Every structure is written in C-alpha cells, then in structure tokens.
Amino acid sequence: MAEERVLTGITTTGTPHLGNYVGAIRPAIASSREASDAEHFFFLADLHALIKCQDPERVQRATLEVAAAWLACGLDPQRVFFYRQSDIPEIPQLAWLLHCVCAKGLLNRAHAYKDAVQKNRDEGLDPDHAVTMGLFCYPVLMAADILLFNATRVPVGRDQLQHLEMARDLAQRFNHLYGPHFTLPEAVVDESVAVLKGLDGRKMSKSYDNTIPLFAPREQLRKYVNKIRTNLLEPGQPKDPDTSTVFQIWQAFASAEETERMRQAFREGIAWGEAKRQLFELIDRELAPARERYFDLLAAPEEIERILRRGAERARERAAPFYEELKRAVGIRPLG
Ligand code: TRP
C-alpha cells in the first residue's frame, strides 16, 4: 500500500458545472496524473446524494453525468480507484461501527444540520422540520468513506473542513477503544484553486441557480457567457478586472500571459461584449475535446457501468479485508 492515499468524494446531485470543473475535477485529475507514488481514490457519493434528492431518475442521471464528466476530463480508471459509493457495502457497514462511537452532541454541532435548524426557527417551524437522519448523520457516512481506505489526504472545499475534523475525531475515538486501526486524515484545501463565480457574481453553485453547465454545446455555452452579469460601463471606459466575474472566469482558464493581456484590455476599456466573446472562445478551446468524449460516453452508459463496477472490485480488494479486521476488533468475530 502506498504511503499517501488521496481520496475525495463527489456528491451526485446535478449536472456538473464550470465551478465543479475548476474547483475539483481539473485539479484532482492533474494531481492523479503527476508522477508520485500516491494512490488516488475518487468516488461518486450517491448514498450522500439521497439526502438532498429523492427523485430516483435524477439520482441515476446525475450519477451518469458526473461519471461521464470525470472520465471525459481525463480521469484514468487504471491509475485511479474510481467507484460508486453504493457499490462498496463496507462503507455503510463501517458507518454503523462509527455511529456507535459517535457522540450525538458531536453531530448537533455540524454546520449543515445547525443551518437547517436555524432556518426552521427563523421561519417559526419546528426546529427539526424536514431534517432527516440522513442529513443529521451525514458526517458519519463521510467519515466511513474516508477511514475505510485509511486516506491520508482529502482534497475538499472550505465548507467541508468541519467534516474532516469529525472524521478525525471518530477515528481517534475508535482507535482509543479498539486499537490503532485508522490513520488520521488531513484535509487539503488548495488556496491556489479558484472558487469560481457564477452568472450573478456570487459563488457558482447549483443552490444559487447561477451555474454554467460544464458541457453545454458550443452555442449554448456562448449564451451562458453572454448572461454573466456586468456593470453599465460603456466601451472605452476603463473597467476594474478585480471585481469582474468575466475576468475572474477568464483567469481560471487563461495562461499567465493571457491574463495579463486581458487585465490590460480592461484598463483600456474593452467592451463587455468583446470581453465575453473572448472568454467564450477561451473556455470553448479548453473544453471542446472533452465535450465530445462526454457526449460519446453518455451514449454508452453500459461502458460507464462496466468501468465503475471494475473500480469497485479493485476498491473492495482493499476495503473488504480491512473491514473484516475492524469487525473482529469490535468483537464481531467467529465464536470458535
Ligand atoms: N461531502 C462532500 C461534498 O459535499 C462529498 C463527500 C462525500 C466527500 N464523502 C466524501 C468528500 C469523502 C471527501 C471525502 O463536497
């Protein structure tokens, strides 16, 4: 087993957008292609998806689209452990062992749960209105994802740091009771990776309905780029790159030199229409080849199914014996 195991999960709730690409897909795949002896585990968190989405067709469709997007962007399933969470029965089984060492008070403090409760209070509803046990226990399932493979590094967004702290807490608690089985995982938040802004200038996110789909066909992509909000400055008036969403997205796709050139163009008062036209071409240049692979993959779902099953088989070669060890450690073992 390699010294470093890098693991991250992708919740399969919607169609991948540019923010997912810049913030997660592109850096993760780049890291998996670097020459190093670290192992990489990228998985589709479809059990987590059920917490947010109870529409079976959408759960299935999102799983297909997310898998196709990662493969189209260059994920190599021979190099990376690429699997679907629900294909690894040891994950929910380990989650149970972790539930049994998890103080309820720990989960009371989880941000996602606290936010839901606060929102209910603000609206004069029962605090637990529409809060499922899935939402409440989310961090325990996530800890099982991580600890089952003894991941050492977990690339995540800032919003997930608390979940990583909880995974470490649970690992420590388990180790204290049953012996040193788990490695404590470290969160990795890459500050150099941009949190992309969306059409309205807020963080690009499905919950704000301001996203640009990663693989919108060329002409649709142009329309989306044209919808990015700008101010009313006329052509010829100098514009501030550092408060502009057009510029921020430009930066995420451009070389250092191209970024400098656009910065200069802003100073010189480039028209918004022209800046957007150039931005559209830049994004399209990077994504067009992957887009073609993406649509080919969507047309061959049985091929994706095969890749995921093979990935799960490889992952279970690790997971199954380790889970056996954990079961024995807690006392669930042959009687004689
Ligand atoms: N909770 C993560 C998110 O919303 C997704 C996720 C599930 C995950 N299990 C994980 C991330 C394990 C890292 C490791 O982004």
GROMACS .gro file of C-alpha atoms and ligand atoms in nm:
model
  351
    1MET     CA    1   0.000   0.000   0.000
    2ALA     CA    2   0.132   0.346  -0.090
    3GLU     CA    3   0.238   0.593   0.180
    4GLU     CA    4  -0.008   0.859   0.066
    5ARG     CA    5  -0.368   0.789  -0.020
    6VAL     CA    6  -0.559   1.083  -0.164
    7LEU     CA    7  -0.935   1.040  -0.150
    8THR     CA    8  -1.228   1.257  -0.241
    9GLY     CA    9  -1.600   1.213  -0.299
   10ILE     CA   10  -1.830   1.387  -0.542
   11THR     CA   11  -2.195   1.411  -0.447
   12THR     CA   12  -2.405   1.315  -0.747
   13THR     CA   13  -2.689   1.562  -0.728
   14GLY     CA   14  -2.673   1.760  -1.051
   15THR     CA   15  -2.520   1.826  -1.386
   16PRO     CA   16  -2.152   1.920  -1.348
   17HIS     CA   17  -2.081   2.293  -1.396
   18LEU     CA   18  -1.776   2.508  -1.459
   19GLY     CA   19  -1.728   2.565  -1.086
   20ASN     CA   20  -1.702   2.189  -1.025
   21TYR     CA   21  -1.453   2.166  -1.307
   22VAL     CA   22  -1.223   2.445  -1.194
   23GLY     CA   23  -1.259   2.372  -0.821
   24ALA     CA   24  -1.247   1.993  -0.815
   25ILE     CA   25  -1.234   1.795  -1.139
   26ARG     CA   26  -0.938   1.966  -1.307
   27PRO     CA   27  -0.706   1.983  -1.003
   28ALA     CA   28  -0.792   1.628  -0.889
   29ILE     CA   29  -0.720   1.477  -1.228
   30ALA     CA   30  -0.400   1.678  -1.263
   31SER     CA   31  -0.286   1.552  -0.925
   32SER     CA   32  -0.365   1.191  -1.017
   33ARG     CA   33  -0.150   1.225  -1.330
   34GLU     CA   34   0.156   1.359  -1.152
   35ALA     CA   35   0.440   1.117  -1.115
   36SER     CA   36   0.425   1.021  -0.749
   37ASP     CA   37   0.362   0.704  -0.562
   38ALA     CA   38   0.044   0.840  -0.401
   39GLU     CA   39  -0.271   0.642  -0.469
   40HIS     CA   40  -0.589   0.823  -0.567
   41PHE     CA   41  -0.945   0.734  -0.475
   42PHE     CA   42  -1.222   0.933  -0.644
   43PHE     CA   43  -1.575   0.814  -0.587
   44LEU     CA   44  -1.934   0.907  -0.663
   45ALA     CA   45  -2.111   0.976  -0.335
   46ASP     CA   46  -2.451   0.850  -0.444
   47LEU     CA   47  -2.559   0.750  -0.093
   48HIS     CA   48  -2.495   1.108   0.012
   49ALA     CA   49  -2.698   1.226  -0.287
   50LEU     CA   50  -3.012   1.065  -0.141
   51ILE     CA   51  -3.001   1.316   0.143
   52LYS     CA   52  -3.066   1.604  -0.094
   53CYS     CA   53  -3.251   1.439  -0.377
   54GLN     CA   54  -3.540   1.198  -0.359
   55ASP     CA   55  -3.611   1.186  -0.729
   56PRO     CA   56  -3.483   0.843  -0.848
   57GLU     CA   57  -3.447   0.947  -1.213
   58ARG     CA   58  -3.237   1.245  -1.114
   59VAL     CA   59  -3.016   1.041  -0.884
   60GLN     CA   60  -2.947   0.798  -1.168
   61ARG     CA   61  -2.899   1.070  -1.429
   62ALA     CA   62  -2.665   1.274  -1.210
   63THR     CA   63  -2.454   0.967  -1.137
   64LEU     CA   64  -2.420   0.902  -1.509
   65GLU     CA   65  -2.336   1.264  -1.588
   66VAL     CA   66  -2.083   1.305  -1.311
   67ALA     CA   67  -1.908   0.979  -1.400
   68ALA     CA   68  -1.903   1.074  -1.769
   69ALA     CA   69  -1.767   1.420  -1.688
   70TRP     CA   70  -1.473   1.288  -1.484
   71LEU     CA   71  -1.386   1.029  -1.746
   72ALA     CA   72  -1.420   1.281  -2.031
   73CYS     CA   73  -1.188   1.521  -1.848
   74GLY     CA   74  -0.916   1.261  -1.847
   75LEU     CA   75  -0.958   1.051  -1.535
   76ASP     CA   76  -0.775   0.726  -1.599
   77PRO     CA   77  -0.960   0.441  -1.427
   78GLN     CA   78  -0.649   0.223  -1.442
   79ARG     CA   79  -0.449   0.472  -1.237
   80VAL     CA   80  -0.719   0.588  -1.001
   81PHE     CA   81  -0.961   0.392  -0.786
   82PHE     CA   82  -1.283   0.525  -0.940
   83TYR     CA   83  -1.601   0.380  -0.794
   84ARG     CA   84  -1.954   0.439  -0.679
   85GLN     CA   85  -2.003   0.459  -0.302
   86SER     CA   86  -2.311   0.234  -0.313
   87ASP     CA   87  -2.105  -0.045  -0.474
   88ILE     CA   88  -1.894  -0.074  -0.159
   89PRO     CA   89  -2.118  -0.231   0.107
   90GLU     CA   90  -1.836  -0.196   0.361
   91ILE     CA   91  -1.891   0.184   0.362
   92PRO     CA   92  -2.238   0.182   0.523
   93GLN     CA   93  -2.129  -0.110   0.740
   94LEU     CA   94  -1.833   0.085   0.873
   95ALA     CA   95  -2.063   0.386   0.914
   96TRP     CA   96  -2.259   0.180   1.165
   97LEU     CA   97  -1.949   0.096   1.367
   98LEU     CA   98  -1.867   0.466   1.369
   99HIS     CA   99  -2.220   0.565   1.471
  100CYS     CA  100  -2.169   0.352   1.778
  101VAL     CA  101  -1.866   0.555   1.888
  102CYS     CA  102  -2.009   0.891   1.780
  103ALA     CA  103  -2.148   1.122   2.047
  104LYS     CA  104  -2.479   1.269   1.940
  105GLY     CA  105  -2.352   1.604   2.065
  106LEU     CA  106  -2.080   1.599   1.801
  107LEU     CA  107  -2.340   1.585   1.526
  108ASN     CA  108  -2.555   1.850   1.693
  109ARG     CA  109  -2.269   2.089   1.615
  110ALA     CA  110  -2.246   2.008   1.241
  111HIS     CA  111  -2.295   2.320   1.028
  112ALA     CA  112  -2.535   2.169   0.775
  113TYR     CA  113  -2.765   2.044   1.049
  114LYS     CA  114  -2.738   2.363   1.254
  115ASP     CA  115  -2.819   2.575   0.948
  116ALA     CA  116  -3.129   2.368   0.876
  117VAL     CA  117  -3.246   2.406   1.236
  118GLN     CA  118  -3.177   2.779   1.237
  119LYS     CA  119  -3.371   2.825   0.916
  120ASN     CA  120  -3.668   2.642   1.066
  121ARG     CA  121  -3.653   2.860   1.378
  122ASP     CA  122  -3.641   3.175   1.167
  123GLU     CA  123  -3.948   3.061   0.982
  124GLY     CA  124  -4.132   2.971   1.302
  125LEU     CA  125  -4.131   2.599   1.223
  126ASP     CA  126  -4.048   2.303   1.444
  127PRO     CA  127  -3.665   2.302   1.473
  128ASP     CA  128  -3.641   1.955   1.320
  129HIS     CA  129  -3.888   2.021   1.042
  130ALA     CA  130  -3.781   1.819   0.734
  131VAL     CA  131  -3.449   1.724   0.895
  132THR     CA  132  -3.384   1.360   0.813
  133MET     CA  133  -3.148   1.126   0.994
  134GLY     CA  134  -2.958   1.119   0.665
  135LEU     CA  135  -2.881   1.489   0.699
  136PHE     CA  136  -2.807   1.459   1.069
  137CYS     CA  137  -2.570   1.164   1.024
  138TYR     CA  138  -2.409   1.289   0.702
  139PRO     CA  139  -2.066   1.341   0.866
  140VAL     CA  140  -2.053   0.982   0.991
  141LEU     CA  141  -2.110   0.836   0.644
  142MET     CA  142  -1.846   1.071   0.512
  143ALA     CA  143  -1.603   0.960   0.783
  144ALA     CA  144  -1.666   0.598   0.678
  145ASP     CA  145  -1.584   0.689   0.314
  146ILE     CA  146  -1.252   0.826   0.426
  147LEU     CA  147  -1.150   0.587   0.702
  148LEU     CA  148  -1.235   0.266   0.515
  149PHE     CA  149  -0.940   0.341   0.285
  150ASN     CA  150  -0.725   0.498   0.554
  151ALA     CA  151  -0.692   0.805   0.337
  152THR     CA  152  -0.408   1.034   0.437
  153ARG     CA  153  -0.513   1.341   0.237
  154VAL     CA  154  -0.862   1.458   0.148
  155PRO     CA  155  -0.893   1.745  -0.101
  156VAL     CA  156  -1.210   1.937  -0.018
  157GLY     CA  157  -1.364   2.281  -0.028
  158ARG     CA  158  -1.352   2.503   0.282
  159ASP     CA  159  -1.712   2.413   0.364
  160GLN     CA  160  -1.603   2.055   0.430
  161LEU     CA  161  -1.333   2.124   0.690
  162GLN     CA  162  -1.564   2.054   0.981
  163HIS     CA  163  -1.649   1.714   0.834
  164LEU     CA  164  -1.281   1.630   0.820
  165GLU     CA  165  -1.240   1.731   1.185
  166MET     CA  166  -1.525   1.498   1.269
  167ALA     CA  167  -1.371   1.212   1.072
  168ARG     CA  168  -1.053   1.260   1.272
  169ASP     CA  169  -1.248   1.269   1.599
  170LEU     CA  170  -1.425   0.945   1.515
  171ALA     CA  171  -1.101   0.778   1.407
  172GLN     CA  172  -0.937   0.878   1.734
  173ARG     CA  173  -1.230   0.760   1.940
  174PHE     CA  174  -1.232   0.424   1.761
  175ASN     CA  175  -0.855   0.385   1.792
  176HIS     CA  176  -0.872   0.467   2.160
  177LEU     CA  177  -1.133   0.197   2.222
  178TYR     CA  178  -1.015  -0.074   1.984
  179GLY     CA  179  -0.651  -0.016   1.892
  180PRO     CA  180  -0.468   0.180   1.624
  181HIS     CA  181  -0.661   0.085   1.311
  182PHE     CA  182  -0.716   0.422   1.148
  183THR     CA  183  -0.478   0.681   1.012
  184LEU     CA  184  -0.591   1.036   1.087
  185PRO     CA  185  -0.680   1.203   0.756
  186GLU     CA  186  -0.569   1.556   0.671
  187ALA     CA  187  -0.790   1.796   0.481
  188VAL     CA  188  -0.624   1.961   0.183
  189VAL     CA  189  -0.768   2.298   0.082
  190ASP     CA  190  -0.582   2.424  -0.220
  191GLU     CA  191  -0.576   2.803  -0.193
  192SER     CA  192  -0.448   2.839  -0.548
  193VAL     CA  193  -0.764   2.679  -0.688
  194ALA     CA  194  -1.027   2.938  -0.765
  195VAL     CA  195  -1.377   2.932  -0.621
  196LEU     CA  196  -1.547   3.029  -0.944
  197LYS     CA  197  -1.812   3.300  -0.952
  198GLY     CA  198  -2.144   3.234  -1.120
  199LEU     CA  199  -2.363   3.432  -1.361
  200ASP     CA  200  -2.480   3.670  -1.086
  201GLY     CA  201  -2.137   3.720  -0.930
  202ARG     CA  202  -2.197   3.501  -0.625
  203LYS     CA  203  -2.012   3.171  -0.584
  204MET     CA  204  -2.112   2.940  -0.872
  205SER     CA  205  -2.344   2.688  -0.714
  206LYS     CA  206  -2.646   2.485  -0.803
  207SER     CA  207  -2.825   2.623  -0.498
  208TYR     CA  208  -2.798   2.978  -0.637
  209ASP     CA  209  -2.912   2.868  -0.983
  210ASN     CA  210  -2.628   3.070  -1.136
  211THR     CA  211  -2.418   2.797  -1.296
  212ILE     CA  212  -2.273   2.744  -1.641
  213PRO     CA  213  -2.302   2.373  -1.731
  214LEU     CA  214  -1.961   2.222  -1.798
  215PHE     CA  215  -2.061   2.060  -2.124
  216ALA     CA  216  -2.319   2.293  -2.270
  217PRO     CA  217  -2.300   2.262  -2.650
  218ARG     CA  218  -2.094   2.542  -2.810
  219GLU     CA  219  -2.379   2.776  -2.899
  220GLN     CA  220  -2.544   2.730  -2.560
  221LEU     CA  221  -2.215   2.799  -2.387
  222ARG     CA  222  -2.196   3.129  -2.577
  223LYS     CA  223  -2.541   3.223  -2.449
  224TYR     CA  224  -2.446   3.144  -2.091
  225VAL     CA  225  -2.129   3.351  -2.112
  226ASN     CA  226  -2.333   3.641  -2.250
  227LYS     CA  227  -2.556   3.620  -1.944
  228ILE     CA  228  -2.273   3.687  -1.696
  229ARG     CA  229  -2.366   3.999  -1.505
  230THR     CA  230  -2.155   4.310  -1.571
  231ASN     CA  231  -2.190   4.679  -1.488
  232LEU     CA  232  -2.307   4.952  -1.726
  233LEU     CA  233  -1.968   5.091  -1.826
  234GLU     CA  234  -1.951   5.176  -2.195
  235PRO     CA  235  -1.684   5.063  -2.443
  236GLY     CA  236  -1.377   5.281  -2.397
  237GLN     CA  237  -1.435   5.333  -2.024
  238PRO     CA  238  -1.170   5.162  -1.808
  239LYS     CA  239  -1.304   4.861  -1.616
  240ASP     CA  240  -1.189   4.702  -1.292
  241PRO     CA  241  -1.077   4.343  -1.353
  242ASP     CA  242  -1.064   4.256  -0.985
  243THR     CA  243  -1.437   4.299  -0.927
  244SER     CA  244  -1.542   4.145  -1.258
  245THR     CA  245  -1.685   3.795  -1.291
  246VAL     CA  246  -1.588   3.789  -1.658
  247PHE     CA  247  -1.228   3.850  -1.559
  248GLN     CA  248  -1.237   3.602  -1.273
  249ILE     CA  249  -1.354   3.321  -1.500
  250TRP     CA  250  -1.103   3.431  -1.763
  251GLN     CA  251  -0.826   3.390  -1.511
  252ALA     CA  252  -0.932   3.034  -1.432
  253PHE     CA  253  -0.882   2.929  -1.794
  254ALA     CA  254  -0.605   3.157  -1.918
  255SER     CA  255  -0.226   3.134  -1.910
  256ALA     CA  256  -0.040   3.397  -1.706
  257GLU     CA  257   0.032   3.585  -2.024
  258GLU     CA  258  -0.330   3.582  -2.143
  259THR     CA  259  -0.439   3.701  -1.800
  260GLU     CA  260  -0.203   3.996  -1.820
  261ARG     CA  261  -0.325   4.080  -2.168
  262MET     CA  262  -0.690   4.084  -2.053
  263ARG     CA  263  -0.600   4.294  -1.749
  264GLN     CA  264  -0.452   4.549  -1.985
  265ALA     CA  265  -0.759   4.532  -2.212
  266PHE     CA  266  -0.980   4.608  -1.910
  267ARG     CA  267  -0.771   4.913  -1.830
  268GLU     CA  268  -0.808   5.024  -2.188
  269GLY     CA  269  -1.182   4.992  -2.173
  270ILE     CA  270  -1.257   4.673  -2.368
  271ALA     CA  271  -1.632   4.648  -2.442
  272TRP     CA  272  -1.818   4.390  -2.232
  273GLY     CA  273  -1.943   4.221  -2.546
  274GLU     CA  274  -1.590   4.177  -2.673
  275ALA     CA  275  -1.454   4.055  -2.339
  276LYS     CA  276  -1.730   3.796  -2.327
  277ARG     CA  277  -1.666   3.686  -2.682
  278GLN     CA  278  -1.301   3.624  -2.597
  279LEU     CA  279  -1.395   3.449  -2.274
  280PHE     CA  280  -1.633   3.220  -2.457
  281GLU     CA  281  -1.364   3.122  -2.708
  282LEU     CA  282  -1.114   3.058  -2.431
  283ILE     CA  283  -1.345   2.826  -2.237
  284ASP     CA  284  -1.455   2.652  -2.553
  285ARG     CA  285  -1.093   2.592  -2.656
  286GLU     CA  286  -1.022   2.407  -2.332
  287LEU     CA  287  -1.347   2.213  -2.311
  288ALA     CA  288  -1.434   2.120  -2.670
  289PRO     CA  289  -1.232   1.795  -2.686
  290ALA     CA  290  -1.367   1.674  -2.351
  291ARG     CA  291  -1.719   1.772  -2.454
  292GLU     CA  292  -1.703   1.538  -2.747
  293ARG     CA  293  -1.586   1.250  -2.528
  294TYR     CA  294  -1.858   1.339  -2.276
  295PHE     CA  295  -2.140   1.300  -2.526
  296ASP     CA  296  -1.990   0.975  -2.655
  297LEU     CA  297  -1.979   0.841  -2.301
  298LEU     CA  298  -2.336   0.947  -2.224
  299ALA     CA  299  -2.442   0.747  -2.526
  300ALA     CA  300  -2.270   0.436  -2.382
  301PRO     CA  301  -2.393   0.410  -2.023
  302GLU     CA  302  -2.315   0.038  -2.014
  303GLU     CA  303  -1.949   0.124  -2.067
  304ILE     CA  304  -1.954   0.360  -1.768
  305GLU     CA  305  -2.133   0.095  -1.564
  306ARG     CA  306  -1.857  -0.152  -1.651
  307ILE     CA  307  -1.583   0.093  -1.552
  308LEU     CA  308  -1.750   0.168  -1.219
  309ARG     CA  309  -1.800  -0.199  -1.136
  310ARG     CA  310  -1.440  -0.277  -1.213
  311GLY     CA  311  -1.338   0.018  -0.997
  312ALA     CA  312  -1.550  -0.110  -0.711
  313GLU     CA  313  -1.395  -0.456  -0.741
  314ARG     CA  314  -1.048  -0.309  -0.711
  315ALA     CA  315  -1.151  -0.088  -0.420
  316ARG     CA  316  -1.313  -0.379  -0.238
  317GLU     CA  317  -0.992  -0.580  -0.258
  318ARG     CA  318  -0.870  -0.322  -0.007
  319ALA     CA  319  -1.189  -0.249   0.176
  320ALA     CA  320  -1.319  -0.599   0.247
  321PRO     CA  321  -1.019  -0.739   0.440
  322PHE     CA  322  -0.980  -0.413   0.633
  323TYR     CA  323  -1.344  -0.413   0.732
  324GLU     CA  324  -1.302  -0.778   0.847
  325GLU     CA  325  -1.019  -0.659   1.072
  326LEU     CA  326  -1.239  -0.383   1.213
  327LYS     CA  327  -1.528  -0.618   1.282
  328ARG     CA  328  -1.301  -0.850   1.472
  329ALA     CA  329  -1.159  -0.558   1.663
  330VAL     CA  330  -1.501  -0.461   1.796
  331GLY     CA  331  -1.582  -0.821   1.889
  332ILE     CA  332  -1.790  -0.932   1.595
  333ARG     CA  333  -1.590  -1.244   1.525
  334PRO     CA  334  -1.614  -1.623   1.494
  335LEU     CA  335  -1.712  -1.790   1.818
  336GLY     CA  336  -1.479  -2.082   1.800
  337TRP     N1  337  -1.942   1.600   0.142
  337TRP     C1  338  -1.862   1.618   0.025
  337TRP     C2  339  -1.912   1.741  -0.051
  337TRP     O1  340  -2.029   1.775  -0.042
  337TRP     C3  341  -1.868   1.497  -0.066
  337TRP     C4  342  -1.809   1.378   0.003
  337TRP     C5  343  -1.874   1.268   0.048
  337TRP     C6  344  -1.672   1.361   0.034
  337TRP     N2  345  -1.787   1.180   0.104
  337TRP     C7  346  -1.662   1.235   0.097
  337TRP     C8  347  -1.558   1.440   0.016
  337TRP     C9  348  -1.539   1.187   0.145
  337TRP    C10  349  -1.436   1.392   0.062
  337TRP    C11  350  -1.427   1.266   0.125
  337TRP     O2  351  -1.834   1.803  -0.120
   0.00000   0.00000   0.00000
